């Protein structure tokens, strides 16, 4: 099993001068810590205009900086929005990151799930899947030697040689964002690694692993000429401390993250309120005061707890044959010191047990070769992207303008 860390670069209000500077510098230091401790991947999202929830519009810049402060950890676009970027610019930036990192780039792709992000770039919810798939078809010839051209519905690109080319041949490993659980099966069908940005139980993970690997082995339908990447990764809320109680006390950001997802998810096409009309941190604290039991329940989910508690939970994920667990530690107002302590304690006391897993490697080789036939599990019962212990939110109408 591999382990990654995941960054939305959240910054709840109130905002003070220097907060964004500290956010970015702390996150880079955290990546240095993860690299030193032996974590496998660092994933950074691309989001636009999502106040408090994500201040990460330029992951290629952040990852480029991280490439110069780390040596081994793989640096993942988790994800590049193919709907809000021109295909040539995507190919160029992926190649540059691969060069700067000496071949450590991971290329995750996605569509965006909100009209707040799509509309300013001239995109919409109805056509975003088409745009995504056409962008994929345009991008991969650009990684090859010589020129390429593309003439489609959404992009018209004359013959050009996109330079530079990536270090990794034929291209960095490919991933697809799966913000909705059924997209996991679609990622398998296209031959992409599945970046499952949701928070599922071990039972749900078992069902979706089967759906993913059955799709990639039995129903493969590539969108272009690329190398498949059979891997399934799932995000989990994370905080490791000496005791369960201490870990939960330090993990308040996990419930803020869930609250923001649910709050925004209620809007049509996941539209966000107008800028400055909602103070999400205030709304969250109001919800906490009114729902203390729900918050406590949410903190019992995920990988939040002592090393022993987290080991027990990870053993269940290992039995589901998850390839990578991505740990979400930077959320809400979780402190930099607690994030670093958590990364170091987990690496020292939990990670070694899961590092070598020949049983999983043999299972995966058997599945990919066809020697092992997986059951076709009905995933209908496992479509809650938040999990049974997650918070439930009914957002009020935006009222007083937020400041800061």
mmCIF file of N, CA and C in Angstrom, residues 7 13 26 37 50 67 88 97 101 127 160 168 173 193 198-199 204 222 240 262 276 338 349 363 391 404:
data_model
loop_
_atom_site.group_PDB
_atom_site.id
_atom_site.type_symbol
_atom_site.label_atom_id
_atom_site.label_comp_id
_atom_site.label_asym_id
_atom_site.label_seq_id
_atom_site.Cartn_x
_atom_site.Cartn_y
_atom_site.Cartn_z
ATOM 1 N N UNK A 7 -3.820 18.166 -0.719
ATOM 2 C CA UNK A 7 -3.935 19.584 -0.393
ATOM 3 C C UNK A 7 -5.001 20.279 -1.222
ATOM 4 N N UNK A 13 -12.063 31.956 6.916
ATOM 5 C CA UNK A 13 -12.060 33.298 7.479
ATOM 6 C C UNK A 13 -11.965 33.227 9.003
ATOM 7 N N UNK A 26 3.890 27.034 4.867
ATOM 8 C CA UNK A 26 3.691 25.887 5.768
ATOM 9 C C UNK A 26 3.467 24.609 4.964
ATOM 10 N N UNK A 37 10.022 11.626 5.482
ATOM 11 C CA UNK A 37 9.445 10.488 6.215
ATOM 12 C C UNK A 37 9.077 9.311 5.308
ATOM 13 N N UNK A 50 -13.100 29.532 -5.051
ATOM 14 C CA UNK A 50 -13.802 28.846 -3.959
ATOM 15 C C UNK A 50 -13.300 29.354 -2.615
ATOM 16 N N UNK A 67 9.101 20.674 -5.987
ATOM 17 C CA UNK A 67 10.082 19.817 -6.657
ATOM 18 C C UNK A 67 11.511 20.174 -6.270
ATOM 19 N N UNK A 88 -2.814 22.537 -24.977
ATOM 20 C CA UNK A 88 -1.371 22.761 -25.162
ATOM 21 C C UNK A 88 -0.728 23.276 -23.888
ATOM 22 N N UNK A 97 6.941 20.371 -15.219
ATOM 23 C CA UNK A 97 7.010 19.814 -13.866
ATOM 24 C C UNK A 97 7.790 18.508 -13.865
ATOM 25 N N UNK A 101 11.177 18.109 -11.636
ATOM 26 C CA UNK A 101 11.163 17.117 -10.551
ATOM 27 C C UNK A 101 11.997 15.881 -10.879
ATOM 28 N N UNK A 127 -21.823 20.335 -20.894
ATOM 29 C CA UNK A 127 -20.854 19.903 -21.909
ATOM 30 C C UNK A 127 -19.477 19.577 -21.343
ATOM 31 N N UNK A 160 1.607 22.035 -34.512
ATOM 32 C CA UNK A 160 2.682 22.647 -33.728
ATOM 33 C C UNK A 160 3.428 21.542 -32.975
ATOM 34 N N UNK A 168 9.418 11.238 -18.292
ATOM 35 C CA UNK A 168 8.831 9.903 -18.259
ATOM 36 C C UNK A 168 8.211 9.585 -19.620
ATOM 37 N N UNK A 173 2.408 9.038 -15.237
ATOM 38 C CA UNK A 173 1.241 8.203 -14.949
ATOM 39 C C UNK A 173 -0.051 9.031 -14.921
ATOM 40 N N UNK A 193 -5.787 5.807 -13.571
ATOM 41 C CA UNK A 193 -5.855 5.604 -12.147
ATOM 42 C C UNK A 193 -7.024 6.395 -11.585
ATOM 43 N N UNK A 198 -13.427 11.060 -2.143
ATOM 44 C CA UNK A 198 -14.560 10.908 -1.247
ATOM 45 C C UNK A 198 -14.109 10.009 -0.100
ATOM 46 N N UNK A 199 -15.001 9.763 0.801
ATOM 47 C CA UNK A 199 -14.581 9.236 2.087
ATOM 48 C C UNK A 199 -15.471 8.051 2.422
ATOM 49 N N UNK A 204 -17.538 -0.199 1.322
ATOM 50 C CA UNK A 204 -17.745 0.520 0.068
ATOM 51 C C UNK A 204 -16.492 0.462 -0.791
ATOM 52 N N UNK A 222 -10.156 3.172 -24.171
ATOM 53 C CA UNK A 222 -9.273 4.324 -24.040
ATOM 54 C C UNK A 222 -9.751 5.475 -24.926
ATOM 55 N N UNK A 240 -3.122 11.808 13.176
ATOM 56 C CA UNK A 240 -2.528 10.794 14.047
ATOM 57 C C UNK A 240 -1.891 11.481 15.243
ATOM 58 N N UNK A 262 -20.722 19.691 2.028
ATOM 59 C CA UNK A 262 -22.175 19.522 2.096
ATOM 60 C C UNK A 262 -22.891 20.847 1.870
ATOM 61 N N UNK A 276 -18.038 37.117 -0.793
ATOM 62 C CA UNK A 276 -18.215 37.940 0.403
ATOM 63 C C UNK A 276 -19.562 37.861 1.065
ATOM 64 N N UNK A 338 0.637 20.507 14.351
ATOM 65 C CA UNK A 338 -0.070 19.235 14.504
ATOM 66 C C UNK A 338 -0.010 18.411 13.216
ATOM 67 N N UNK A 349 5.196 4.902 13.213
ATOM 68 C CA UNK A 349 4.541 3.829 13.955
ATOM 69 C C UNK A 349 3.479 3.065 13.169
ATOM 70 N N UNK A 363 -2.296 -10.479 -5.991
ATOM 71 C CA UNK A 363 -3.720 -10.344 -6.344
ATOM 72 C C UNK A 363 -3.880 -9.435 -7.558
ATOM 73 N N UNK A 391 -21.105 14.580 8.251
ATOM 74 C CA UNK A 391 -22.040 15.613 8.693
ATOM 75 C C UNK A 391 -23.145 15.780 7.657
ATOM 76 N N UNK A 404 -12.842 40.372 5.191
ATOM 77 C CA UNK A 404 -11.530 39.741 5.359
ATOM 78 C C UNK A 404 -11.252 38.676 4.346
#
